[in-house]
Structure formats: C-alpha cells, structure tokens
Amino acid sequence: MSKASSGWRNPEFQRNLWLEISPIRPLLMPGLIALLLFVAVAVYQNYKSPAEIIVYVSPVCFALLTIFWGSGLALSSLTREFSEDTWDNQRMSGLTPWQMVWGKLFGGTIYAWYGGVILLAVTAVSAVLTGMPWGRILLYGAGLVSLAVLCHAASMLGDLTLWHKNPSTANLVRPRLIAILGLPSLFLVFYILRTHIGPTVVWWSKNWPFLDITIYTLIAMTLWVLLGLWQAMRRELLLHNRPWWWLVFMVFWMLWGVGFTENNWEVFFKFCVVLAWFGLYLQLFSERKDQGAWLRIIAAWKQRNLSLIQHLLPFWTINFALVLVLSLVTLLLTQNVSVQSKLLSFLGITALVTRDIAWTLWLNLAPDARRADAAAILSLIMVYGLLSALGNLLPSPADALFMPLAVIPTFDGASSRTIAILSILVQAIIALWLFYGRWRVR
C-alpha cells in the first residue's frame, strides 16, 4: 500500500475532512457531551457514583452518535456521489480502491468518530475509577469500535451493492433501514443467546465468557465486511475480482462454527449446510441477474478468458456448489437411514435449490422487471410458509405435496419424503422450462 493511500495524504479523506469539519464544530461536540454527562450525573447521583453513571451513559451515547448517526453519514458519502452524478468522475480519478474505502468510510464519518473518541476516552477513565482492569476496558472498547465500523461498512456495502445491481434504484432508503434495524437486531440476537446459553460458552473445548466470544466474533465480522467493501470498490473501479475470497469467507465461518459442536461432525455439517444455504440466497438476491450479465459470462467462456470469467462469475454459484457438496456429506453422515433414501433426499434437495434459482432468474428476465427479487422472495415465503401450513391440514402422506422440506430424511416418514421429492422434481422441471423459454424469447 502506498503512503498516499493512508492517513492524511489520502485525497478522498482530505476532501471529506474539509466537508465535515468547520471551525465551530470541533468546539461544539465536547460542549454537548459535557452537558449531556453533567445532566445524567445530576439526575442519577442519588443512585450511583458519577463514575458508574458515566460508564453506563457514555456507551449509549456512543451508539447513538457514532453507530446510528455515523451509519447515516457513511451512506451519505456514497449516495451524494450517486445523486449528484459525480460517481463516474470519482471512478476515473485514479484513486485506488483502498483510498476510496478509507476516505469515504472514515472521512465521511469523521465528526461522528470525533465525538465517539471523546466518549470512549471518558468511559475508559470512568471505568478505571470504578476498579475495572485495563484489559477489560480495552476489550470492551474494541467491541464498540468494531460494532461502529461494522455498521458503517455494512451500510456502504449495501448501498454500493444496490448501485451495482441497478443504478436507477440505488437510494438511501433500503441501506439506511438496514443500518437502523441492524443494530437492534444484533442486540436482540445477543440477548436471546445470552439468555439461553448462560454466562459462558464452550468454544474449541474451552470455556469462554459469552461477552468475550461475542466481541471476538464482532471483530472478525468487521474485518470480513471491510474486505467485502474493498472488493465491491474494486468492482466499481473495473478491477478484476477473484471469487475465491467468498469461498474463504464461507470456510472461515464454518471453521468458526465447528468450535461449538464439540467434535460432533453431524451437527457441524448441518451447521455448514444452513450457512451455505443462507449465503446462497443472500448472494442470489443481491447480485445482478439480467440477461446482459449472463451474456458477458457466456462471451468470456467462448473466449476461454478464465480471468474475466472469475471476475464476472456470481458468488451464488459458489454457494450452490457448497450446498450440494455439504448436503451430500451431511446425508451420508445421517444414521438410521438407508443409502437409497439418502440419495433420493440429495436428489430432492438439488431439485429444491434448482427450482428456487430458476424461478428467481425467470422473474428477473421478465420485460421491464423492477421488483423481481421482491416478487421472488415473497413467492418463496409463500411456498415455504403458507403452503407448508396448508399441507399440515392435509392427511399424511398427501401433506408432503406442499411441504418442500419433507425431502430431508429426518423431517418425515419415507412415504411423505418420496411424494415430496417427486413434487419438487416436477416443480424444478417446470421452473427450468419457464426460465429457458423466457431466455430464448429475450
């Protein structure tokens, strides 16, 4: 990395710094923070000491200021370029992908980080006065910083992904909703897990404090989202990407998950299948699926241009292969099920995923398709939710006609599984026929 790509010599960072910092703003932020903490201490002084009050109030202020407001600023640094039609000029400016990421991620949010650093410093000093060890203070501080960077980077990554997918629909609404709802969702998941797991958790045969393992996970998530943002910026600057990083990402989280299975390989592979399945649908609905994208892949294939194929290849195809491989391994490890039933179930799972992909692609190839992914998500929710609920009202084994997950060996009996597999095969064939017909027409 060149010296010009880091720190104050980054042109994009300097530009955002001039836009965000005015002569009065550096003086205004400390005054507002001091006033807020003074009010909090005055209100709660009869219940706790001033240091304890600040330890509780400052992280909340950090979340509101640096995480929530900072996520909006991070988004604005990109959407301002989109709405003002200056993004193409930025892409041709000669800045490297890391310069763009660093400059917008930290330059556009510099004022929020300015207040956040003050709050973190005040919290650290107050925590020392309460007797908290420096090691815990640094760990909790790293967790707060990671959470802020994670929300900022995820917001920018979502906006950049929407812009790449369809520039005419990129706006602040959906990424900002993700930023606003993402943090409460993380805290809700944290609360549920903390309630059901307990104060400690076993990971890689060692007892870890639940909060510690959560912070380590947040740090890992932050690093991966930063890598994803950098890759997305490379794509916008028309630099070749390689799909292997997504495969490494999936393998990393699979290895992270194996630490909780306590050497139970059947449970581990089930976890891997769920993770690969989630990654498949996440990428399927976030990447371009128009005919033009596929025609470029086909042209690169005819030219045997492997480098360009790797750059254009959708990531969901990697997850599709992962789902099939991991599903096969998981089925083979399943006990008390015959080999014939396992192979039939694998055939059903393959048809199930193929049906969903073909259906989604068919919707995206429709003339003037604008809400194709939303229609695909809604229709799949109906299939997996409402139709499955309808199937529960029918007597067995007829209920398997409307229950796609009955193809899994442990889900239902052999007769229901056979009916479900035949039903899914017919649906997959129809979806593929529809997709092929629309492709030929287009």
Tab-separated table of C-alpha atoms in Angstrom:
chain	number	residue	atom	x	y	z
A	1	MET	CA	0.000	0.000	0.000
A	2	SER	CA	1.410	3.348	-0.993
A	3	LYS	CA	1.913	6.141	1.504
A	4	ALA	CA	-0.577	8.269	-0.373
A	5	SER	CA	-3.297	5.726	0.303
A	6	SER	CA	-3.250	6.108	4.047
A	7	GLY	CA	-3.790	8.739	6.663
A	8	TRP	CA	-3.914	12.446	5.967
A	9	ARG	CA	-2.355	12.114	2.499
A	10	ASN	CA	-5.416	10.311	1.169
A	11	PRO	CA	-7.087	12.846	-1.189
A	12	GLU	CA	-10.553	11.382	-0.626
A	13	PHE	CA	-10.094	11.521	3.147
A	14	GLN	CA	-8.891	15.126	2.952
A	15	ARG	CA	-11.841	16.131	0.786
A	16	ASN	CA	-14.348	14.644	3.234
A	17	LEU	CA	-12.446	16.176	6.135
A	18	TRP	CA	-12.892	19.658	4.668
A	19	LEU	CA	-16.573	18.984	4.039
A	20	GLU	CA	-17.340	17.648	7.538
A	21	ILE	CA	-15.186	19.817	9.818
A	22	SER	CA	-15.831	23.547	10.187
A	23	PRO	CA	-14.156	25.949	12.680
A	24	ILE	CA	-17.028	25.809	15.182
A	25	ARG	CA	-17.863	22.081	15.088
A	26	PRO	CA	-14.745	20.816	16.956
A	27	LEU	CA	-15.698	23.071	19.882
A	28	LEU	CA	-19.409	22.247	19.774
A	29	MET	CA	-19.089	18.454	20.193
A	30	PRO	CA	-17.136	18.427	23.528
A	31	GLY	CA	-19.539	21.012	24.940
A	32	LEU	CA	-22.614	18.941	24.064
A	33	ILE	CA	-21.058	15.774	25.500
A	34	ALA	CA	-20.064	17.551	28.733
A	35	LEU	CA	-23.578	18.984	29.094
A	36	LEU	CA	-25.202	15.609	28.496
A	37	LEU	CA	-22.993	13.799	31.014
A	38	PHE	CA	-23.491	16.588	33.567
A	39	VAL	CA	-27.270	16.207	33.273
A	40	ALA	CA	-27.023	12.416	33.601
A	41	VAL	CA	-24.870	12.680	36.734
A	42	ALA	CA	-27.190	15.289	38.241
A	43	VAL	CA	-30.275	13.126	37.656
A	44	TYR	CA	-28.868	9.809	38.917
A	45	GLN	CA	-26.387	10.988	41.563
A	46	ASN	CA	-28.536	9.553	44.376
A	47	TYR	CA	-28.340	6.042	42.917
A	48	LYS	CA	-24.745	5.595	41.730
A	49	SER	CA	-21.399	7.326	41.810
A	50	PRO	CA	-20.566	9.766	38.973
A	51	ALA	CA	-18.011	7.338	37.501
A	52	GLU	CA	-20.562	4.488	37.407
A	53	ILE	CA	-23.175	6.740	35.801
A	54	ILE	CA	-20.745	7.802	33.072
A	55	VAL	CA	-19.738	4.174	32.435
A	56	TYR	CA	-23.391	3.366	31.710
A	57	VAL	CA	-24.371	6.538	29.834
A	58	SER	CA	-21.306	7.054	27.597
A	59	PRO	CA	-21.604	3.760	25.633
A	60	VAL	CA	-25.272	4.540	24.937
A	61	CYS	CA	-24.267	7.974	23.648
A	62	PHE	CA	-21.529	6.323	21.574
A	63	ALA	CA	-24.125	4.014	19.996
A	64	LEU	CA	-26.483	6.887	19.170
A	65	LEU	CA	-23.779	9.248	17.931
A	66	THR	CA	-21.129	7.120	16.279
A	67	ILE	CA	-23.033	3.988	15.265
A	68	PHE	CA	-26.500	5.228	14.271
A	69	TRP	CA	-25.676	8.728	13.081
A	70	GLY	CA	-22.298	7.613	11.738
A	71	SER	CA	-24.012	4.958	9.587
A	72	GLY	CA	-26.123	7.682	8.013
A	73	LEU	CA	-23.028	9.776	7.336
A	74	ALA	CA	-21.254	6.781	5.802
A	75	LEU	CA	-24.210	6.239	3.494
A	76	SER	CA	-24.369	9.904	2.557
A	77	SER	CA	-20.747	9.869	1.446
A	78	LEU	CA	-21.765	7.460	-1.328
A	79	THR	CA	-25.337	8.449	-2.126
A	80	ARG	CA	-24.283	12.073	-2.503
A	81	GLU	CA	-22.000	10.968	-5.343
A	82	PHE	CA	-24.805	8.917	-6.928
A	83	SER	CA	-27.472	11.617	-6.705
A	84	GLU	CA	-25.168	14.401	-7.932
A	85	ASP	CA	-23.859	12.280	-10.834
A	86	THR	CA	-20.247	12.663	-9.709
A	87	TRP	CA	-19.596	8.958	-9.101
A	88	ASP	CA	-18.217	8.334	-12.587
A	89	ASN	CA	-15.758	11.211	-12.117
A	90	GLN	CA	-14.617	9.655	-8.833
A	91	ARG	CA	-14.113	6.285	-10.508
A	92	MET	CA	-11.886	7.930	-13.124
A	93	SER	CA	-9.888	9.996	-10.604
A	94	GLY	CA	-7.034	7.498	-10.293
A	95	LEU	CA	-7.716	6.737	-6.620
A	96	THR	CA	-7.098	3.164	-5.522
A	97	PRO	CA	-9.932	1.036	-4.094
A	98	TRP	CA	-8.457	1.276	-0.594
A	99	GLN	CA	-8.183	5.064	-0.884
A	100	MET	CA	-11.857	5.214	-1.808
A	101	VAL	CA	-12.868	2.895	1.050
A	102	TRP	CA	-10.714	4.617	3.661
A	103	GLY	CA	-11.577	8.127	2.532
A	104	LYS	CA	-15.343	7.618	2.494
A	105	LEU	CA	-15.622	5.243	5.450
A	106	PHE	CA	-13.642	7.369	7.891
A	107	GLY	CA	-13.596	10.741	6.151
A	108	GLY	CA	-17.358	10.929	5.716
A	109	THR	CA	-17.920	9.904	9.365
A	110	ILE	CA	-15.052	11.883	10.888
A	111	TYR	CA	-17.269	14.141	13.008
A	112	ALA	CA	-19.178	11.187	14.450
A	113	TRP	CA	-15.852	9.500	15.245
A	114	TYR	CA	-14.604	12.723	16.819
A	115	GLY	CA	-17.438	12.600	19.336
A	116	GLY	CA	-17.097	8.832	19.670
A	117	VAL	CA	-13.407	9.023	20.593
A	118	ILE	CA	-14.204	11.614	23.281
A	119	LEU	CA	-16.910	9.350	24.710
A	120	LEU	CA	-14.615	6.311	24.650
A	121	ALA	CA	-11.889	8.246	26.471
A	122	VAL	CA	-14.340	9.470	29.112
A	123	THR	CA	-15.711	5.933	29.508
A	124	ALA	CA	-12.225	4.459	29.912
A	125	VAL	CA	-11.230	6.959	32.614
A	126	SER	CA	-14.520	6.414	34.475
A	127	ALA	CA	-14.150	2.617	34.219
A	128	VAL	CA	-10.672	2.855	35.779
A	129	LEU	CA	-12.147	4.845	38.684
A	130	THR	CA	-14.686	2.058	39.247
A	131	GLY	CA	-11.878	-0.506	39.506
A	132	MET	CA	-12.262	-2.208	36.129
A	133	PRO	CA	-8.987	-3.745	34.814
A	134	TRP	CA	-7.399	-2.135	31.784
A	135	GLY	CA	-7.587	-5.416	29.876
A	136	ARG	CA	-11.383	-5.472	30.098
A	137	ILE	CA	-11.603	-1.790	29.213
A	138	LEU	CA	-9.569	-2.280	26.051
A	139	LEU	CA	-11.595	-5.364	25.099
A	140	TYR	CA	-14.943	-3.589	25.528
A	141	GLY	CA	-13.589	-0.560	23.669
A	142	ALA	CA	-12.502	-2.790	20.785
A	143	GLY	CA	-16.016	-4.254	20.707
A	144	LEU	CA	-17.660	-0.826	20.484
A	145	VAL	CA	-15.261	0.368	17.780
A	146	SER	CA	-15.747	-2.864	15.807
A	147	LEU	CA	-19.518	-2.549	16.044
A	148	ALA	CA	-19.378	1.017	14.735
A	149	VAL	CA	-17.066	0.172	11.838
A	150	LEU	CA	-19.181	-2.904	11.063
A	151	CYS	CA	-22.380	-0.835	10.797
A	152	HIS	CA	-20.692	1.889	8.729
A	153	ALA	CA	-19.040	-0.556	6.330
A	154	ALA	CA	-22.160	-2.745	6.018
A	155	SER	CA	-24.261	0.323	5.168
A	156	MET	CA	-21.812	1.403	2.477
A	157	LEU	CA	-21.504	-2.148	1.147
A	158	GLY	CA	-25.291	-2.454	0.895
A	159	ASP	CA	-25.591	0.841	-0.941
A	160	LEU	CA	-22.748	0.000	-3.307
A	161	THR	CA	-24.263	-3.424	-4.000
A	162	LEU	CA	-27.632	-1.863	-4.835
A	163	TRP	CA	-25.944	0.652	-7.115
A	164	HIS	CA	-24.030	-2.048	-8.977
A	165	LYS	CA	-27.155	-4.176	-9.282
A	166	ASN	CA	-29.370	-1.370	-10.579
A	167	PRO	CA	-28.117	2.242	-10.520
A	168	SER	CA	-31.609	3.623	-11.078
A	169	THR	CA	-32.879	2.155	-7.781
A	170	ALA	CA	-29.927	2.963	-5.511
A	171	ASN	CA	-31.022	5.309	-2.754
A	172	LEU	CA	-30.735	5.886	0.946
A	173	VAL	CA	-33.925	4.147	1.995
A	174	ARG	CA	-33.086	0.446	1.982
A	175	PRO	CA	-29.461	0.693	3.170
A	176	ARG	CA	-30.487	3.145	5.881
A	177	LEU	CA	-33.240	0.811	7.031
A	178	ILE	CA	-30.637	-1.943	7.216
A	179	ALA	CA	-28.377	0.320	9.244
A	180	ILE	CA	-31.174	1.373	11.599
A	181	LEU	CA	-32.639	-2.105	12.090
A	182	GLY	CA	-29.339	-3.989	12.007
A	183	LEU	CA	-28.037	-2.842	15.391
A	184	PRO	CA	-31.215	-3.615	17.375
A	185	SER	CA	-31.283	-6.995	15.637
A	186	LEU	CA	-27.723	-7.688	16.794
A	187	PHE	CA	-28.625	-6.771	20.360
A	188	LEU	CA	-31.775	-8.920	20.176
A	189	VAL	CA	-29.765	-11.923	18.987
A	190	PHE	CA	-27.204	-11.226	21.713
A	191	TYR	CA	-29.936	-11.104	24.379
A	192	ILE	CA	-31.606	-14.324	23.184
A	193	LEU	CA	-28.331	-16.230	23.037
A	194	ARG	CA	-27.201	-14.845	26.381
A	195	THR	CA	-30.494	-15.924	27.962
A	196	HIS	CA	-30.390	-19.473	26.612
A	197	ILE	CA	-26.648	-20.188	26.711
A	198	GLY	CA	-25.538	-18.664	30.007
A	199	PRO	CA	-22.593	-16.536	31.119
A	200	THR	CA	-20.017	-18.839	29.487
A	201	VAL	CA	-19.856	-20.834	26.277
A	202	VAL	CA	-17.653	-23.750	25.226
A	203	TRP	CA	-15.673	-22.965	22.078
A	204	TRP	CA	-12.879	-25.226	20.895
A	205	SER	CA	-13.063	-27.208	24.156
A	206	LYS	CA	-12.501	-24.129	26.307
A	207	ASN	CA	-14.898	-22.104	28.444
A	208	TRP	CA	-15.154	-18.517	27.233
A	209	PRO	CA	-17.141	-15.635	28.740
A	210	PHE	CA	-20.103	-15.082	26.444
A	211	LEU	CA	-19.384	-11.368	26.076
A	212	ASP	CA	-15.753	-12.048	25.155
A	213	ILE	CA	-16.590	-14.514	22.399
A	214	THR	CA	-19.212	-12.055	21.106
A	215	ILE	CA	-16.598	-9.293	20.843
A	216	TYR	CA	-14.126	-11.588	19.074
A	217	THR	CA	-16.872	-12.538	16.627
A	218	LEU	CA	-17.708	-8.858	16.036
A	219	ILE	CA	-14.060	-8.110	15.260
A	220	ALA	CA	-13.942	-10.976	12.751
A	221	MET	CA	-17.210	-9.835	11.145
A	222	THR	CA	-15.866	-6.287	10.863
A	223	LEU	CA	-12.684	-7.417	9.100
A	224	TRP	CA	-14.681	-9.512	6.631
A	225	VAL	CA	-17.146	-6.710	5.866
A	226	LEU	CA	-14.216	-4.346	5.256
A	227	LEU	CA	-12.772	-6.895	2.840
A	228	GLY	CA	-16.151	-7.167	1.117
A	229	LEU	CA	-16.383	-3.376	0.835
A	230	TRP	CA	-12.891	-3.247	-0.647
A	231	GLN	CA	-13.818	-5.955	-3.173
A	232	ALA	CA	-17.016	-4.092	-4.078
A	233	MET	CA	-14.996	-0.912	-4.619
A	234	ARG	CA	-12.557	-2.833	-6.829
A	235	ARG	CA	-15.511	-3.986	-8.894
A	236	GLU	CA	-16.781	-0.411	-9.243
A	237	LEU	CA	-13.319	0.709	-10.403
A	238	LEU	CA	-13.420	-2.072	-13.031
A	239	LEU	CA	-10.590	-4.071	-11.452
A	240	HIS	CA	-10.751	-7.831	-11.635
A	241	ASN	CA	-12.016	-9.651	-8.565
A	242	ARG	CA	-11.483	-13.264	-7.694
A	243	PRO	CA	-14.328	-15.455	-6.339
A	244	TRP	CA	-12.005	-17.349	-4.003
A	245	TRP	CA	-12.332	-14.731	-1.272
A	246	TRP	CA	-16.047	-15.554	-0.888
A	247	LEU	CA	-15.175	-19.252	-0.620
A	248	VAL	CA	-12.582	-18.428	2.069
A	249	PHE	CA	-15.225	-16.325	3.837
A	250	MET	CA	-17.632	-19.263	3.951
A	251	VAL	CA	-14.960	-21.717	5.073
A	252	PHE	CA	-13.830	-19.325	7.820
A	253	TRP	CA	-17.289	-19.162	9.384
A	254	MET	CA	-17.703	-22.900	9.034
A	255	LEU	CA	-14.474	-23.398	10.994
A	256	TRP	CA	-15.700	-20.809	13.479
A	257	GLY	CA	-18.882	-22.821	13.920
A	258	VAL	CA	-17.121	-26.171	14.372
A	259	GLY	CA	-15.699	-24.852	17.637
A	260	PHE	CA	-19.203	-25.015	19.167
A	261	THR	CA	-20.062	-28.555	18.013
A	262	GLU	CA	-17.729	-30.370	20.448
A	263	ASN	CA	-16.454	-32.757	17.744
A	264	ASN	CA	-19.976	-33.756	16.663
A	265	TRP	CA	-19.375	-33.862	12.921
A	266	GLU	CA	-23.001	-34.484	12.007
A	267	VAL	CA	-24.028	-31.302	13.826
A	268	PHE	CA	-21.089	-29.456	12.254
A	269	PHE	CA	-22.056	-30.343	8.696
A	270	LYS	CA	-25.696	-29.455	9.367
A	271	PHE	CA	-24.493	-26.041	10.531
A	272	CYS	CA	-22.375	-25.730	7.379
A	273	VAL	CA	-25.346	-26.601	5.152
A	274	VAL	CA	-27.513	-23.939	6.815
A	275	LEU	CA	-24.719	-21.364	6.473
A	276	ALA	CA	-24.106	-22.235	2.803
A	277	TRP	CA	-27.854	-22.144	2.116
A	278	PHE	CA	-28.129	-18.706	3.733
A	279	GLY	CA	-25.138	-17.452	1.709
A	280	LEU	CA	-26.695	-18.811	-1.486
A	281	TYR	CA	-29.945	-16.864	-1.114
A	282	LEU	CA	-28.152	-13.776	0.199
A	283	GLN	CA	-25.986	-13.578	-2.916
A	284	LEU	CA	-28.784	-14.687	-5.246
A	285	PHE	CA	-30.945	-11.716	-4.262
A	286	SER	CA	-28.114	-9.164	-4.069
A	287	GLU	CA	-26.324	-9.776	-7.392
A	288	ARG	CA	-27.244	-8.851	-10.939
A	289	LYS	CA	-29.262	-11.461	-12.813
A	290	ASP	CA	-30.224	-9.643	-16.009
A	291	GLN	CA	-29.548	-11.216	-19.369
A	292	GLY	CA	-26.736	-8.773	-20.138
A	293	ALA	CA	-24.700	-10.041	-17.187
A	294	TRP	CA	-25.113	-13.626	-18.344
A	295	LEU	CA	-24.243	-12.774	-21.953
A	296	ARG	CA	-20.924	-11.316	-20.768
A	297	ILE	CA	-20.159	-14.530	-18.880
A	298	ILE	CA	-21.044	-16.629	-21.937
A	299	ALA	CA	-18.852	-14.436	-24.186
A	300	ALA	CA	-15.924	-14.782	-21.753
A	301	TRP	CA	-16.446	-18.554	-21.703
A	302	LYS	CA	-16.383	-18.763	-25.505
A	303	GLN	CA	-13.120	-16.793	-25.494
A	304	ARG	CA	-11.698	-19.067	-22.766
A	305	ASN	CA	-10.904	-15.932	-20.749
A	306	LEU	CA	-10.708	-17.539	-17.298
A	307	SER	CA	-9.632	-14.312	-15.602
A	308	LEU	CA	-12.720	-12.483	-16.859
A	309	ILE	CA	-14.961	-15.438	-16.004
A	310	GLN	CA	-13.700	-15.347	-12.407
A	311	HIS	CA	-14.445	-11.647	-12.275
A	312	LEU	CA	-17.970	-11.981	-13.689
A	313	LEU	CA	-18.960	-15.240	-12.004
A	314	PRO	CA	-21.804	-14.668	-9.488
A	315	PHE	CA	-20.935	-15.664	-5.946
A	316	TRP	CA	-24.184	-17.566	-5.528
A	317	THR	CA	-22.871	-20.213	-7.935
A	318	ILE	CA	-20.105	-20.956	-5.407
A	319	ASN	CA	-22.670	-21.355	-2.655
A	320	PHE	CA	-24.787	-23.550	-4.918
A	321	ALA	CA	-21.878	-25.974	-5.244
A	322	LEU	CA	-21.224	-25.730	-1.486
A	323	VAL	CA	-24.856	-26.528	-0.667
A	324	LEU	CA	-24.778	-29.638	-2.844
A	325	VAL	CA	-21.451	-30.941	-1.520
A	326	LEU	CA	-22.229	-30.266	2.130
A	327	SER	CA	-25.764	-31.641	1.814
A	328	LEU	CA	-24.407	-34.872	0.382
A	329	VAL	CA	-21.853	-35.221	3.184
A	330	THR	CA	-24.484	-34.441	5.831
A	331	LEU	CA	-26.882	-37.014	4.384
A	332	LEU	CA	-24.178	-39.669	4.300
A	333	LEU	CA	-23.452	-38.999	7.985
A	334	THR	CA	-27.130	-39.288	8.927
A	335	GLN	CA	-27.760	-42.504	10.857
A	336	ASN	CA	-30.715	-44.929	10.705
A	337	VAL	CA	-31.432	-44.020	7.073
A	338	SER	CA	-30.748	-46.275	4.093
A	339	VAL	CA	-28.297	-45.255	1.378
A	340	GLN	CA	-31.103	-45.268	-1.190
A	341	SER	CA	-33.145	-42.838	0.916
A	342	LYS	CA	-30.097	-40.596	1.349
A	343	LEU	CA	-29.505	-40.426	-2.402
A	344	LEU	CA	-33.181	-39.719	-3.069
A	345	SER	CA	-33.094	-36.955	-0.472
A	346	PHE	CA	-30.000	-35.489	-2.133
A	347	LEU	CA	-31.858	-35.527	-5.437
A	348	GLY	CA	-34.756	-33.717	-3.764
A	349	ILE	CA	-32.511	-31.077	-2.189
A	350	THR	CA	-30.782	-30.480	-5.545
A	351	ALA	CA	-34.163	-30.064	-7.236
A	352	LEU	CA	-35.343	-27.788	-4.416
A	353	VAL	CA	-32.431	-25.359	-4.769
A	354	THR	CA	-32.540	-25.546	-8.577
A	355	ARG	CA	-36.251	-24.684	-8.525
A	356	ASP	CA	-35.701	-21.598	-6.379
A	357	ILE	CA	-32.795	-20.375	-8.543
A	358	ALA	CA	-34.596	-20.989	-11.855
A	359	TRP	CA	-37.748	-19.290	-10.547
A	360	THR	CA	-35.791	-16.242	-9.388
A	361	LEU	CA	-33.925	-15.974	-12.693
A	362	TRP	CA	-37.193	-16.332	-14.615
A	363	LEU	CA	-38.703	-13.413	-12.728
A	364	ASN	CA	-35.593	-11.278	-13.315
A	365	LEU	CA	-35.705	-11.917	-17.075
A	366	ALA	CA	-39.237	-10.518	-17.345
A	367	PRO	CA	-39.616	-7.439	-19.580
A	368	ASP	CA	-39.125	-4.251	-17.527
A	369	ALA	CA	-38.594	-6.268	-14.350
A	370	ARG	CA	-38.293	-3.779	-11.478
A	371	ARG	CA	-39.302	-5.691	-8.363
A	372	ALA	CA	-38.297	-9.183	-9.496
A	373	ASP	CA	-36.288	-10.058	-6.389
A	374	ALA	CA	-39.049	-8.787	-4.090
A	375	ALA	CA	-41.553	-10.932	-6.008
A	376	ALA	CA	-39.210	-13.938	-5.757
A	377	ILE	CA	-38.749	-13.503	-2.010
A	378	LEU	CA	-42.492	-13.109	-1.457
A	379	SER	CA	-43.324	-16.170	-3.554
A	380	LEU	CA	-40.711	-18.310	-1.781
A	381	ILE	CA	-42.051	-17.191	1.600
A	382	MET	CA	-45.491	-18.333	0.470
A	383	VAL	CA	-44.135	-21.685	-0.705
A	384	TYR	CA	-42.111	-22.395	2.424
A	385	GLY	CA	-44.555	-20.809	4.853
A	386	LEU	CA	-48.169	-20.560	3.755
A	387	LEU	CA	-48.255	-23.661	1.544
A	388	SER	CA	-46.470	-25.692	4.209
A	389	ALA	CA	-49.098	-24.553	6.712
A	390	LEU	CA	-51.768	-25.670	4.211
A	391	GLY	CA	-50.027	-29.023	3.930
A	392	ASN	CA	-50.329	-29.525	7.671
A	393	LEU	CA	-54.112	-29.513	7.241
A	394	LEU	CA	-53.987	-32.484	4.864
A	395	PRO	CA	-53.673	-36.117	5.959
A	396	SER	CA	-50.303	-37.825	5.643
A	397	PRO	CA	-48.684	-38.520	3.190
A	398	ALA	CA	-50.634	-36.083	0.953
A	399	ASP	CA	-49.360	-33.190	3.077
A	400	ALA	CA	-45.855	-33.658	1.589
A	401	LEU	CA	-47.083	-32.212	-1.715
A	402	PHE	CA	-46.954	-28.742	-0.150
A	403	MET	CA	-44.028	-29.243	2.238
A	404	PRO	CA	-40.693	-28.798	0.382
A	405	LEU	CA	-38.531	-29.555	3.431
A	406	ALA	CA	-40.034	-33.029	3.650
A	407	VAL	CA	-37.228	-34.114	1.292
A	408	ILE	CA	-34.905	-34.116	4.339
A	409	PRO	CA	-34.655	-37.635	5.826
A	410	THR	CA	-35.211	-36.590	9.427
A	411	PHE	CA	-38.227	-34.424	8.569
A	412	ASP	CA	-40.932	-37.025	7.944
A	413	GLY	CA	-41.578	-40.648	7.008
A	414	ALA	CA	-40.383	-42.464	3.889
A	415	SER	CA	-43.690	-42.234	2.010
A	416	SER	CA	-44.013	-38.497	2.648
A	417	ARG	CA	-40.404	-37.968	1.591
A	418	THR	CA	-40.970	-39.816	-1.713
A	419	ILE	CA	-44.044	-37.724	-2.510
A	420	ALA	CA	-42.185	-34.517	-1.603
A	421	ILE	CA	-39.234	-35.445	-3.837
A	422	LEU	CA	-41.500	-36.183	-6.813
A	423	SER	CA	-43.369	-32.906	-6.227
A	424	ILE	CA	-40.133	-30.903	-6.052
A	425	LEU	CA	-38.755	-32.595	-9.183
A	426	VAL	CA	-41.877	-31.615	-11.140
A	427	GLN	CA	-41.659	-28.041	-9.817
A	428	ALA	CA	-37.937	-27.825	-10.717
A	429	ILE	CA	-38.590	-29.050	-14.256
A	430	ILE	CA	-41.398	-26.502	-14.706
A	431	ALA	CA	-39.205	-23.678	-13.333
A	432	LEU	CA	-36.320	-24.632	-15.650
A	433	TRP	CA	-38.699	-24.818	-18.626
A	434	LEU	CA	-40.080	-21.357	-17.829
A	435	PHE	CA	-36.567	-19.930	-17.420
A	436	TYR	CA	-35.337	-21.456	-20.689
A	437	GLY	CA	-38.415	-20.229	-22.563
A	438	ARG	CA	-38.011	-16.645	-21.345
A	439	TRP	CA	-34.266	-16.738	-22.067
A	440	ARG	CA	-34.930	-17.785	-25.667
A	441	VAL	CA	-37.511	-15.030	-26.080
A	442	ARG	CA	-35.176	-12.366	-24.683
